[in-house]
Coordinates of C-alpha atoms in Angstrom, one line a residue:
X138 CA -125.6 -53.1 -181.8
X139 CA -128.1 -52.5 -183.9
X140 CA -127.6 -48.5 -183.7
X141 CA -124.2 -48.8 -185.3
X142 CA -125.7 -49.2 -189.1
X143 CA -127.9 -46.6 -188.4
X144 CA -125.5 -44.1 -186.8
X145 CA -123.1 -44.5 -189.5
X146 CA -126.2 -44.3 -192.3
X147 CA -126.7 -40.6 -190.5
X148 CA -123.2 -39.5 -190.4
X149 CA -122.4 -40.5 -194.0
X150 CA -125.9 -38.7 -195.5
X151 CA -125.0 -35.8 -193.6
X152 CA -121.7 -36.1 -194.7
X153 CA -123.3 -36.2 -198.4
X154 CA -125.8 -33.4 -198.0
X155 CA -122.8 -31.5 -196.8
X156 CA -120.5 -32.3 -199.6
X157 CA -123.3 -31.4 -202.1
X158 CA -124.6 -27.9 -199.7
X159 CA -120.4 -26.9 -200.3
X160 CA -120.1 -27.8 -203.5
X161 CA -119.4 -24.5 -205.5
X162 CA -120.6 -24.2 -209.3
X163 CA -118.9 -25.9 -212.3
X164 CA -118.0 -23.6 -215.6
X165 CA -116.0 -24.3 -218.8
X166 CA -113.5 -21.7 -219.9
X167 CA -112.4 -22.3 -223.3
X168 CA -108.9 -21.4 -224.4
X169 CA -106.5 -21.2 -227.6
X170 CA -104.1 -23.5 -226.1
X171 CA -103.8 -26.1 -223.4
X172 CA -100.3 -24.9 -222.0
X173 CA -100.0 -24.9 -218.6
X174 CA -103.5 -26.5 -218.2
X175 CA -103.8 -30.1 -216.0
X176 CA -106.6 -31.5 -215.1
X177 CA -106.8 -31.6 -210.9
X178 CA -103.5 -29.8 -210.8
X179 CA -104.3 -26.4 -212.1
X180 CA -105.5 -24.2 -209.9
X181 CA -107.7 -21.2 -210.2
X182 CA -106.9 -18.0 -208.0
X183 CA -108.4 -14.7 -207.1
X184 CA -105.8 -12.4 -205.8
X185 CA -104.0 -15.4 -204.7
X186 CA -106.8 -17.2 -203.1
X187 CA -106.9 -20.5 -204.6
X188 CA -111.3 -20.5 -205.3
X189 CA -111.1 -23.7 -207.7
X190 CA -109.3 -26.2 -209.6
X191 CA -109.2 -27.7 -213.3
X192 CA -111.1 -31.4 -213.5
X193 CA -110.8 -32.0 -217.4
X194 CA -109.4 -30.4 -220.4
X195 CA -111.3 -31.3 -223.6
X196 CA -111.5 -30.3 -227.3
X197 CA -114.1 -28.2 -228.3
X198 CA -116.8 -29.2 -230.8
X199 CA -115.2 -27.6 -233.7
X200 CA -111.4 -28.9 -232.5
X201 CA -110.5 -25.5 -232.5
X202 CA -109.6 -24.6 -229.1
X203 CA -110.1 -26.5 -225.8
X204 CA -112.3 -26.8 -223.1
X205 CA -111.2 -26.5 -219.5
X206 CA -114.1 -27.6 -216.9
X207 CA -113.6 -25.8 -213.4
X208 CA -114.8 -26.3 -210.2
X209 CA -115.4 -23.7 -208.4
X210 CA -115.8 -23.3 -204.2
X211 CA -119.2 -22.0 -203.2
X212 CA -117.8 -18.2 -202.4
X213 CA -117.2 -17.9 -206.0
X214 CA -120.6 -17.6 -207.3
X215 CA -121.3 -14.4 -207.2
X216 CA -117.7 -14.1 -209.0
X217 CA -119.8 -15.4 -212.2
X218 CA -120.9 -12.8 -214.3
X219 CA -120.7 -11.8 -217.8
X220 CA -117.6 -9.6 -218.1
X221 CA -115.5 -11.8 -215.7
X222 CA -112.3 -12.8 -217.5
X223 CA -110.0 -15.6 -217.1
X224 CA -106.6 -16.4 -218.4
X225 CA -103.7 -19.0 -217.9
X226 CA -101.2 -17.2 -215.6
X227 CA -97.4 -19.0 -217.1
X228 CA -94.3 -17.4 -217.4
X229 CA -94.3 -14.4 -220.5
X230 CA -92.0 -11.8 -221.8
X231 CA -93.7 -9.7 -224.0
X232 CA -92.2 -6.1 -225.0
X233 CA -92.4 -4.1 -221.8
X234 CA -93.4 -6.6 -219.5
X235 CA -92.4 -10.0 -217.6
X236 CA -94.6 -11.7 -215.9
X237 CA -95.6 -15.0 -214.5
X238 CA -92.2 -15.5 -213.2
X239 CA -93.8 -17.2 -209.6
X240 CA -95.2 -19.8 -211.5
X241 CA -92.0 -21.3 -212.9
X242 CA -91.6 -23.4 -209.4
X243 CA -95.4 -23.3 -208.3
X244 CA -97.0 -24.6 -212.1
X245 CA -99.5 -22.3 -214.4
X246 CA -102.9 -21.1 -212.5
X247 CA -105.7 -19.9 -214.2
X248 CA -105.6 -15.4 -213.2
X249 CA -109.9 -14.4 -212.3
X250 CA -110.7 -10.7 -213.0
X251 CA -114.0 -10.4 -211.7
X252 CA -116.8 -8.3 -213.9
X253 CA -118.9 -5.4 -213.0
X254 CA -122.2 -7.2 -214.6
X255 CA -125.0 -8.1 -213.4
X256 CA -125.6 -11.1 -215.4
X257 CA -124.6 -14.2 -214.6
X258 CA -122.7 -16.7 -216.8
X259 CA -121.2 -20.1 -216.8
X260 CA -119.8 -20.4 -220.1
X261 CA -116.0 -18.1 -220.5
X262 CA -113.8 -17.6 -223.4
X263 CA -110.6 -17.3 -221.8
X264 CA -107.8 -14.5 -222.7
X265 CA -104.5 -15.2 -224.9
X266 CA -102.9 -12.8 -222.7
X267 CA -103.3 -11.2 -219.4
X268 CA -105.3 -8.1 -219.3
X269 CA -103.1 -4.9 -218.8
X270 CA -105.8 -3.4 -216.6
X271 CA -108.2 -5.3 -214.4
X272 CA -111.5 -4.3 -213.5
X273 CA -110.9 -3.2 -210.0
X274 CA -108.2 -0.8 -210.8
X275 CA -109.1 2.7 -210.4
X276 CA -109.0 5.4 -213.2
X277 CA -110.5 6.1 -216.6
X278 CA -110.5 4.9 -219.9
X279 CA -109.9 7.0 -222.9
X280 CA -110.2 6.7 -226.8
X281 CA -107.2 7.9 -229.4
X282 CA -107.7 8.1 -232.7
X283 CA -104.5 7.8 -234.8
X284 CA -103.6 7.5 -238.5
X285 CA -101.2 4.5 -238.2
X286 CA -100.1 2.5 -235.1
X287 CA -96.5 3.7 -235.1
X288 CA -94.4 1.4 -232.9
X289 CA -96.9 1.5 -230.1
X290 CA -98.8 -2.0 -229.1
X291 CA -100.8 -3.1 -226.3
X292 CA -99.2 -2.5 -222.9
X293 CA -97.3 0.6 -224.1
X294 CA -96.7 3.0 -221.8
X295 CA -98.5 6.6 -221.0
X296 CA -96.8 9.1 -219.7
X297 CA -97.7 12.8 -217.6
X298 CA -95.3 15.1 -217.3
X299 CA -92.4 12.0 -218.0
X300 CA -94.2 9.9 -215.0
X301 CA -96.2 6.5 -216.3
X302 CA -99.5 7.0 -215.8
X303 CA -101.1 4.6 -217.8
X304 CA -101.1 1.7 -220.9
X305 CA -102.5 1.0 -223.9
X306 CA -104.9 -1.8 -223.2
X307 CA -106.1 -2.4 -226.9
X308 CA -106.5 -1.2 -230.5
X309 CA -108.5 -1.9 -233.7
X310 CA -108.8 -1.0 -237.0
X311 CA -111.3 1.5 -238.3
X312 CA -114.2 0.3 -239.9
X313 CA -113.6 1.9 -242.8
X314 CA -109.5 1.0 -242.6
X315 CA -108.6 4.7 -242.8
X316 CA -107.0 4.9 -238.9
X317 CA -106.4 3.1 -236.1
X318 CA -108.5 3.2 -232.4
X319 CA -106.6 3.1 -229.0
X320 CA -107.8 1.9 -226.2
X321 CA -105.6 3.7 -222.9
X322 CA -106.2 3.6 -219.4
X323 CA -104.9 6.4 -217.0
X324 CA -105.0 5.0 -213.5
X325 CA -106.5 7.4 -210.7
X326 CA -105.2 9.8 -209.7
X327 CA -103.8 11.0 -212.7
X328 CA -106.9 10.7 -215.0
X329 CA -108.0 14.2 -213.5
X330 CA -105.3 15.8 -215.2
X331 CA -106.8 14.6 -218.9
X332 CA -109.3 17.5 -219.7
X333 CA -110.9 18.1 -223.0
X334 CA -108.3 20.0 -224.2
X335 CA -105.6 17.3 -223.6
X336 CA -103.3 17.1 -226.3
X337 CA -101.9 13.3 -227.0
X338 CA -98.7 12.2 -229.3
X339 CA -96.4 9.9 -229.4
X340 CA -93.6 9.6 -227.6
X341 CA -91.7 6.9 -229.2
X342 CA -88.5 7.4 -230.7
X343 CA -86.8 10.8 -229.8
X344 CA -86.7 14.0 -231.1
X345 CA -83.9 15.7 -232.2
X346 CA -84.2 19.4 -232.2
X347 CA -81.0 22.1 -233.7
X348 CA -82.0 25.6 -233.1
X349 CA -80.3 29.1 -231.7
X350 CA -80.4 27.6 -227.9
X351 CA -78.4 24.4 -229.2
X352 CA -79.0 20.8 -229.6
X353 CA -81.4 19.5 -228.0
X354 CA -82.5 15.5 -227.4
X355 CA -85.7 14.8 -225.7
X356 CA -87.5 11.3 -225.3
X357 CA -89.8 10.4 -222.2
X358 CA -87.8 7.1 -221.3
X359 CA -85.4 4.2 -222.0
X360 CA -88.3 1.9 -222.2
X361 CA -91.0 4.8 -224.7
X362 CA -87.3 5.0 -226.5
X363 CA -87.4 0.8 -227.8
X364 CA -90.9 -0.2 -227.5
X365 CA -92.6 3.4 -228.0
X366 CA -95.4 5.2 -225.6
X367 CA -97.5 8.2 -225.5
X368 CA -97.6 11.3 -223.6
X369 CA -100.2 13.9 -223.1
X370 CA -100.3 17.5 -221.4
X371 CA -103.0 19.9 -221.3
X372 CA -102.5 23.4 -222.6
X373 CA -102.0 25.9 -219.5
X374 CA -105.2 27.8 -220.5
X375 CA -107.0 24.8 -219.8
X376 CA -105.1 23.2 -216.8
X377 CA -108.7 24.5 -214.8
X378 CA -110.9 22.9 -216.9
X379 CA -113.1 20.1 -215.8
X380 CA -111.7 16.3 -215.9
X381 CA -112.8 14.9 -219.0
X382 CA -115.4 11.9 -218.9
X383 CA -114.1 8.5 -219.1
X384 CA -114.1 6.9 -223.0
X385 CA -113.5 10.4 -224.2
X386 CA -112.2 10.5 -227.7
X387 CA -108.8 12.2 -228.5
X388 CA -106.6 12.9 -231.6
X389 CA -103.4 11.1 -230.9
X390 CA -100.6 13.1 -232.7
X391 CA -97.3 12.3 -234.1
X392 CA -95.0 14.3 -231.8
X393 CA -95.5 17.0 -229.3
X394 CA -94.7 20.2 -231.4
X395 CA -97.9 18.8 -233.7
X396 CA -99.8 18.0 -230.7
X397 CA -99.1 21.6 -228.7
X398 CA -99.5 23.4 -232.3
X399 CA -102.7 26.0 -232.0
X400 CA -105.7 24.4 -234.5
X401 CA -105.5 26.1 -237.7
X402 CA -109.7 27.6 -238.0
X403 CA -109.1 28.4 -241.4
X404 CA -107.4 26.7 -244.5
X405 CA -107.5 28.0 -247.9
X406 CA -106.1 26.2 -251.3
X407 CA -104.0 28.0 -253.9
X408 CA -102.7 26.8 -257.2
X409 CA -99.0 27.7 -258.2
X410 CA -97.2 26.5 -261.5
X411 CA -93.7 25.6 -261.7
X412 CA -91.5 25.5 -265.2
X413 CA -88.7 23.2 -263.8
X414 CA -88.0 20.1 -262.2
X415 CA -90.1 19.2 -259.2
X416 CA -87.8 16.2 -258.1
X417 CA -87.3 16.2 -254.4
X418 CA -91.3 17.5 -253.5
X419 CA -93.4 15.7 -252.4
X420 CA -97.2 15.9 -251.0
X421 CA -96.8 17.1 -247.6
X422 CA -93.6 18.7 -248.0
X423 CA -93.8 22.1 -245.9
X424 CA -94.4 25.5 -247.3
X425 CA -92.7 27.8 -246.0
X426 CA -92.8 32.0 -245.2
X427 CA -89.5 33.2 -244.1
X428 CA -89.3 30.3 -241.7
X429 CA -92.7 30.2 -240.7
X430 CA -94.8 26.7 -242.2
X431 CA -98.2 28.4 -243.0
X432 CA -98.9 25.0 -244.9
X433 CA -98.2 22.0 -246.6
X434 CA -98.3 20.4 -250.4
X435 CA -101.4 18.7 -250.9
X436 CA -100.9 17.6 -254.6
X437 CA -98.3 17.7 -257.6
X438 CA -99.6 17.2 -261.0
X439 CA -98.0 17.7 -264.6
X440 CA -100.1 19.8 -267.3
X441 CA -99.8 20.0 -270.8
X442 CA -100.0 23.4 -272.0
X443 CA -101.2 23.1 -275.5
X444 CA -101.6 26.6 -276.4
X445 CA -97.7 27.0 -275.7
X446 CA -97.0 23.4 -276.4
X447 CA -95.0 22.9 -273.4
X448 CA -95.7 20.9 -269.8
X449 CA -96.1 22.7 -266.6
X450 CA -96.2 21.0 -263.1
X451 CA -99.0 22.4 -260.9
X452 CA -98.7 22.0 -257.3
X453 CA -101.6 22.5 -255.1
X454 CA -101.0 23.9 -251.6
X455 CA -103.1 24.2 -248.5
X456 CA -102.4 27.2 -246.5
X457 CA -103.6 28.6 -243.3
X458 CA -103.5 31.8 -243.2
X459 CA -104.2 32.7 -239.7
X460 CA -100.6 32.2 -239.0
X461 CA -99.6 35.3 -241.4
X462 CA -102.0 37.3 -240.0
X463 CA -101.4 37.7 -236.6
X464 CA -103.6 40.2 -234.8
X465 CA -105.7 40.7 -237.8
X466 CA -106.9 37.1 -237.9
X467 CA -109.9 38.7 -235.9
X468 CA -111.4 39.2 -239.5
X469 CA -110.6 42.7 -240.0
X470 CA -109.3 41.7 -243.7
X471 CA -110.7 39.4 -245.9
X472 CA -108.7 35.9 -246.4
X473 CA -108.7 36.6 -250.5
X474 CA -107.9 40.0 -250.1
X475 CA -105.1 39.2 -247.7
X476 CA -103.2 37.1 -249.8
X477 CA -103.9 39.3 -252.9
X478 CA -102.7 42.3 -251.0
X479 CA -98.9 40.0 -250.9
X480 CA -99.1 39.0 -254.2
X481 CA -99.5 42.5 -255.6
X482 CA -96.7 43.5 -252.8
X483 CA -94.0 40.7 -254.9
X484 CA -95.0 37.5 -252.7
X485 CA -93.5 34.9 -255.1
X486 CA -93.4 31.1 -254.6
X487 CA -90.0 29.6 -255.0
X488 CA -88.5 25.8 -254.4
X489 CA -85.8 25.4 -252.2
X490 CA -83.4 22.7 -250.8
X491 CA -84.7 21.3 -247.4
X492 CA -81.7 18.7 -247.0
X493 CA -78.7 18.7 -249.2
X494 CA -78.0 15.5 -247.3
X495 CA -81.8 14.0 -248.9
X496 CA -82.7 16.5 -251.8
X497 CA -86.0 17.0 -250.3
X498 CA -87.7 20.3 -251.4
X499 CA -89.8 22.5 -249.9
X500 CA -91.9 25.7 -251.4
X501 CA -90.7 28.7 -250.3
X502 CA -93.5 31.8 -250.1
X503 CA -91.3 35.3 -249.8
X504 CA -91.6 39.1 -251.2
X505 CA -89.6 39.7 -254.2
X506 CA -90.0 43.1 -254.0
X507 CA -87.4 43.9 -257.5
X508 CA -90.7 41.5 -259.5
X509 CA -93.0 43.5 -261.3
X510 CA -96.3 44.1 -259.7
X511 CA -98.8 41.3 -261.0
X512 CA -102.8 40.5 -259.6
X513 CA -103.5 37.3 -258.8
X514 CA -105.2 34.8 -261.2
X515 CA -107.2 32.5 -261.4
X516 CA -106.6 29.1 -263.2
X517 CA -109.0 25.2 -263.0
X518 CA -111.0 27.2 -260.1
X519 CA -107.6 27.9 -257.7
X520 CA -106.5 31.2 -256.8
X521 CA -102.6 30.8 -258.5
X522 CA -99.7 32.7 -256.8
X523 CA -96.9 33.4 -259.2
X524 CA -93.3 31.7 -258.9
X525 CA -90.1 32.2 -259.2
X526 CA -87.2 30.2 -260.5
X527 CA -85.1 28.2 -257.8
X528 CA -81.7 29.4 -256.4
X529 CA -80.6 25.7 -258.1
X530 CA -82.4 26.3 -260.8
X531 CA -80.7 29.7 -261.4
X532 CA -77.5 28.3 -260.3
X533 CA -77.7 25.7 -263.2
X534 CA -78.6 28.5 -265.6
X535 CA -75.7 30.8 -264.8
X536 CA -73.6 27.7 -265.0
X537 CA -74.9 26.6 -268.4
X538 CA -74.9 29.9 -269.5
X539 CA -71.0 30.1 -268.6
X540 CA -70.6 26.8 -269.8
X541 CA -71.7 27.9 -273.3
X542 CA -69.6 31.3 -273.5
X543 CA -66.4 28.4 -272.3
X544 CA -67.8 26.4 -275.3
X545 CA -67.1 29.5 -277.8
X546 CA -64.1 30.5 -276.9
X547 CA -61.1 29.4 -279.1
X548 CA -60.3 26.5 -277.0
X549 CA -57.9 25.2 -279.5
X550 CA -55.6 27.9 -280.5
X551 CA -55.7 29.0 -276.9
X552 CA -54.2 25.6 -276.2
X553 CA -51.6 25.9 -278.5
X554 CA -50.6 29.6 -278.3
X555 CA -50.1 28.2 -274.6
X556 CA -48.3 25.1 -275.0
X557 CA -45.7 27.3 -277.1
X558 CA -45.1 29.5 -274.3
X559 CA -44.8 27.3 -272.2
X560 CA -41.9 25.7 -274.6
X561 CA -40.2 29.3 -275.2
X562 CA -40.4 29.2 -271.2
X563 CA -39.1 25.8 -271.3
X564 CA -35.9 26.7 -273.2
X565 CA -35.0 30.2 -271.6
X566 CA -35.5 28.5 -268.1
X567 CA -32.9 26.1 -269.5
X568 CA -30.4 29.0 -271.1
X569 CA -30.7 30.6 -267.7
X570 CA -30.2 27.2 -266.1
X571 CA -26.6 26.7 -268.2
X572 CA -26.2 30.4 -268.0
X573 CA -25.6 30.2 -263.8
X574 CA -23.9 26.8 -264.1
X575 CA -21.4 28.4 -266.1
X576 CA -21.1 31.7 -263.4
X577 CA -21.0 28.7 -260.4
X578 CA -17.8 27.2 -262.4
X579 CA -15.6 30.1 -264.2
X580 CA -17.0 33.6 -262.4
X581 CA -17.6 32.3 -259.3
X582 CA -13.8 31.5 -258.8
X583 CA -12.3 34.5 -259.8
X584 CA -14.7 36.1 -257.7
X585 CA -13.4 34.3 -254.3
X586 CA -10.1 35.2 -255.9
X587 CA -10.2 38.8 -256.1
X588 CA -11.9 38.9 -252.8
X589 CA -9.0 37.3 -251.3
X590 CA -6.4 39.9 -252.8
X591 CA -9.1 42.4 -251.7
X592 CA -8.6 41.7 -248.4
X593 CA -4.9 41.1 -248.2
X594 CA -4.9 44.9 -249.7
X595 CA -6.6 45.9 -247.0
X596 CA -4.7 44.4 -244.4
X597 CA -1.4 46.0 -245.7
X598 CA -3.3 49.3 -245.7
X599 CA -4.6 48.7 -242.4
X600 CA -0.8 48.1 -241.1
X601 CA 0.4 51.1 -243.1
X602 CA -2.1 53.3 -240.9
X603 CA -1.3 51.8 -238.1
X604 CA 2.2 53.0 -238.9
X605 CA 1.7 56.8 -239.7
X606 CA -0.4 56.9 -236.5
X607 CA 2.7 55.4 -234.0
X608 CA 4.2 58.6 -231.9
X609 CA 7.7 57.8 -233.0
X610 CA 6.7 57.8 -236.7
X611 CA 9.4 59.8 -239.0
X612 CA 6.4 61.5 -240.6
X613 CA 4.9 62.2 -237.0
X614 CA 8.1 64.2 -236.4
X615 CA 8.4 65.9 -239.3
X616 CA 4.8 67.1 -239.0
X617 CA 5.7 68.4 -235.6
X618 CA 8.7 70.5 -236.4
X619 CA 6.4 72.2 -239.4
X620 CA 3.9 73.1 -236.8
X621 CA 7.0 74.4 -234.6
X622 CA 7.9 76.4 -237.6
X623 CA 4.5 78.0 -238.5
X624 CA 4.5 78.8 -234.9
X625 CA 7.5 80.5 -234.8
X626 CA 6.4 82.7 -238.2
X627 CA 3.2 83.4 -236.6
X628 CA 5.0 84.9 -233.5
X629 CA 7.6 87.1 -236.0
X630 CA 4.3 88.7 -237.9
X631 CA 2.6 89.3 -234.6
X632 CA 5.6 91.1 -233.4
X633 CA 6.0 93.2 -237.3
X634 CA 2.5 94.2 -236.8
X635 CA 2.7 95.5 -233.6
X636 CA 5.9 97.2 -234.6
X637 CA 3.9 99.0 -237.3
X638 CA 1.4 99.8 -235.5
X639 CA 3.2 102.1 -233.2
X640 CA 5.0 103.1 -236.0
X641 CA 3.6 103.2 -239.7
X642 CA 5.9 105.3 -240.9
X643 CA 8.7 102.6 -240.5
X644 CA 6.8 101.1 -244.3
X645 CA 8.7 104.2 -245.9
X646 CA 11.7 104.7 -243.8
X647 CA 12.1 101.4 -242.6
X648 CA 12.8 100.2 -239.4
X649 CA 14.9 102.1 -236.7
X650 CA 16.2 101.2 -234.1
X651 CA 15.1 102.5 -231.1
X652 CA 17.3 104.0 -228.3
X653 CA 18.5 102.0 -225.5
X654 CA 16.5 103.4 -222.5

């Protein structure tokens, strides 16, 4: 009997040691909020493998967020290290994603996204939101630098070729607040297509284009079209070149057609000096060579010409030249020279509508060859190309010029020598008026008359004919019996003039009578 107490002594130290030998490490993850946090309900999970549970939620020292202690099973140590992340797993809806959606029937878990260090940690600051990429999945990070954010945010999509390839994982100001810093991941395979020359842009929104081949809409996706993306391709020049290394930096563009654009290697500065209204320009307004943009308004400032006492606008313009120069960009001509060679050629700056629908302007850069031949000047350190007036500008002139000449005319008299014509008009439309009243009423019925007795004439006449021309006509018969007798006449002098022609001498003797035979 006395064995009992021992036996059960043995059993319940082993049981101990054993309990203590399993026991996996204890950490404290601290977190924003404690939604969806319960202490010995909440689990923790690693790909679905429950690996721990929640024993107490606390505040922190500073009461400004709160303290989960975990414990975890023994197969989670080497889980620990520095980059490990946690995060409450609960139901979201964020932009383009929904997730959580298992936990509205199982209860919140705290998500484990184990680290690549090799230090080891106890102490975690847990995640607001799930991370977009974990650590495990394959592919590459990349850096784009943009000037504003757009509509993109974390968890926007990246597409190749209008396939998703990748998301935005994070951003941050620049230090120095002048542009914003992406954070994207391209998942493996399709980080092999992003080489040095990759071109990125955003694809949110879509992009209208109107051109000789017709209207045409293009926009990656539904999803890129509400909540905005970006989209990369690689120049086919390059579509050889080496993968670029992960965390490579990349300018991110505003749309494709800036993106795909050849870099501009040079870029030179000319001055040019308006003397009319400027409203509608504006810095960064296009300009603009016979439908070519070979630059862009970099400034618009007014100047008082004191010499002339009157005020100028300047605008400054960037240029790049190697678009106008085509195969001679080589360097065969100087970049001065070139645009000197223009100028003295007519090339005129001019402003011109952009959008009748917005007013915007645009400067216009063209050959007027009919302008007389000038050099180009200098003026505050800026080569200056000469201008022209604006086809509104002129069209405003020509109209106040007309306007004026319509101001000098004798309005007046004009006025009045018209309104009495039109009275004298007035008053022989109503003579003429009374005049065919008075024809409908007295003329018009003798008229009908007299047509009447017109016509009964010519029925009588008509009978009359009808008359003469009956077989047993009197005058039919008498005309019948004259032909009779002219045809009897005609036989007598037929038969006298065959009588004298046997016999003339019968005009001086006269006729005898010839012998019976």
């Amino acid at each position: 009997m006395w064995l009992i107490p021992i036996v059960a002594a043995l059993i319940g130290g082993w049981l101990a040691v054993k309990a203590v030998l399993d026991r996996g490490p204890t950490i404290t993850i601290s977190f924003s909020t404690a939604e969806g946090l319960e202490p010995e309900k909440t689990r923790v999970k690693y790909h679905s493998v429950d690996i721990g549970r929640v024993t107490n939620v606390a505040f922190s020292e500073d009461r400004t967020r709160v303290v989960a202690t975990v414990i975890l099973s023994k197969q989670a140590e080497p889980f620990l290290v520095a980059d490990t992340r946690f995060w409450v797993v609960r139901p979201r809806v964020s932009g383009t994603q929904i997730s959580g959606l298992n936990t509205l029937l199982s209860g919140a878990y705290i998500g484990m996204d184990v680290g690549s260090s090799g230090d080891s940690k106890r102490k975690f600051v847990g995640l607001d939101m799930p991370p977009i990429v974990t650590v495990d999945l394959p592919g590459q990070h990349f850096q784009l630098h943009s000037e504003d954010l757009g509509s993109l945010d974390i968890g926007s999509p990246v597409y190749f070729r209008r396939v998703q390839v990748g998301s935005i994982v994070n951003y941050e100001l620049d230090k120095d607040g002048t542009g914003v810093q992406l954070h994207v991941f391209v998942k493996a395979p399709y980080d092999r297509y992003v080489k040095a020359n990759t071109r990125f842009w955003q694809a949110s929104g879509f992009d209208l284009a109107l051109d000789a081949n017709g209207i045409r809409l293009n926009t990656e996706s539904a999803v890129s079209l509400l909540f905005g993306g970006v989209s990369f391709e690689t120049p086919v020049e390059s579509v050889s070149a080496p993968s670029a290394q992960g965390n490579t930096s990349f300018l991110l563009y505003s749309d494709r057609g800036k993106a795909m654009r050849l870099p501009d290697t040079a870029e030179e500065t000319y001055r040019m000096v308006f003397d009319e209204s400027v409203r509608g320009l504006s810095v960064g307004a296009p300009v603009d060579f016979r439908g070519v943009v070979i630059g862009e308004v970099t400034a618009i400032d007014v100047d008082f010409d004191a010499k002339n006492a009157d005020v100028r606008v300047p605008v400054e313009v960037r240029l790049y030249p190697d678009r106008l120069r085509g195969k001679e960009k080589n360097g065969a001509v100087q970049r001065g020279s070139f645009m000197e060679k223009l100028v003295s050629r007519g090339l005129r700056a001019q402003l011109r509508s952009g959008s009748l629908l917005t007013g915007q302007l645009y400067v216009a850069l063209d050959i007027f060859s009919e302008k007389p031949k000038v050099a180009m000047s200098k003026q505050a350190g800026r080569a200056e190309i000469p201008t022209v007036v604006s086809s509104v500008q002129e069209l405003q002139s020509t109209l106040l010029r007309l306007a004026r000449k319509l101001d000098n005319l004798p309005l007046e008299s004009t006025v009045a020598d018209a309104r009495k014509s039109i009275k004298a008009l007035e008053s022989t439309l109503a003579t003429t008026d009374r005049a065919i009243k008075r024809i409908d009423s007295d003329v018009t019925p003798q008229a009908a008359k007299t047509l009447a007795d017109l016509s009964h004439t010519l029925a009588r006449v008509d009978q009359g004919l009808d008359g003469l021309l009956a077989d047993d006509a009197p005058i039919q018969r008498d005309v019948r019996e004259t032909l009779r007798e002219v045809s009897r006449a005609a036989e007598a002098l037929r038969s006298l003039a065959d009588y004298l022609e046997r016999k003339p001498g019968a005009i001086l003797r006269g006729r005898v009578e010839e012998p019976a035979k």
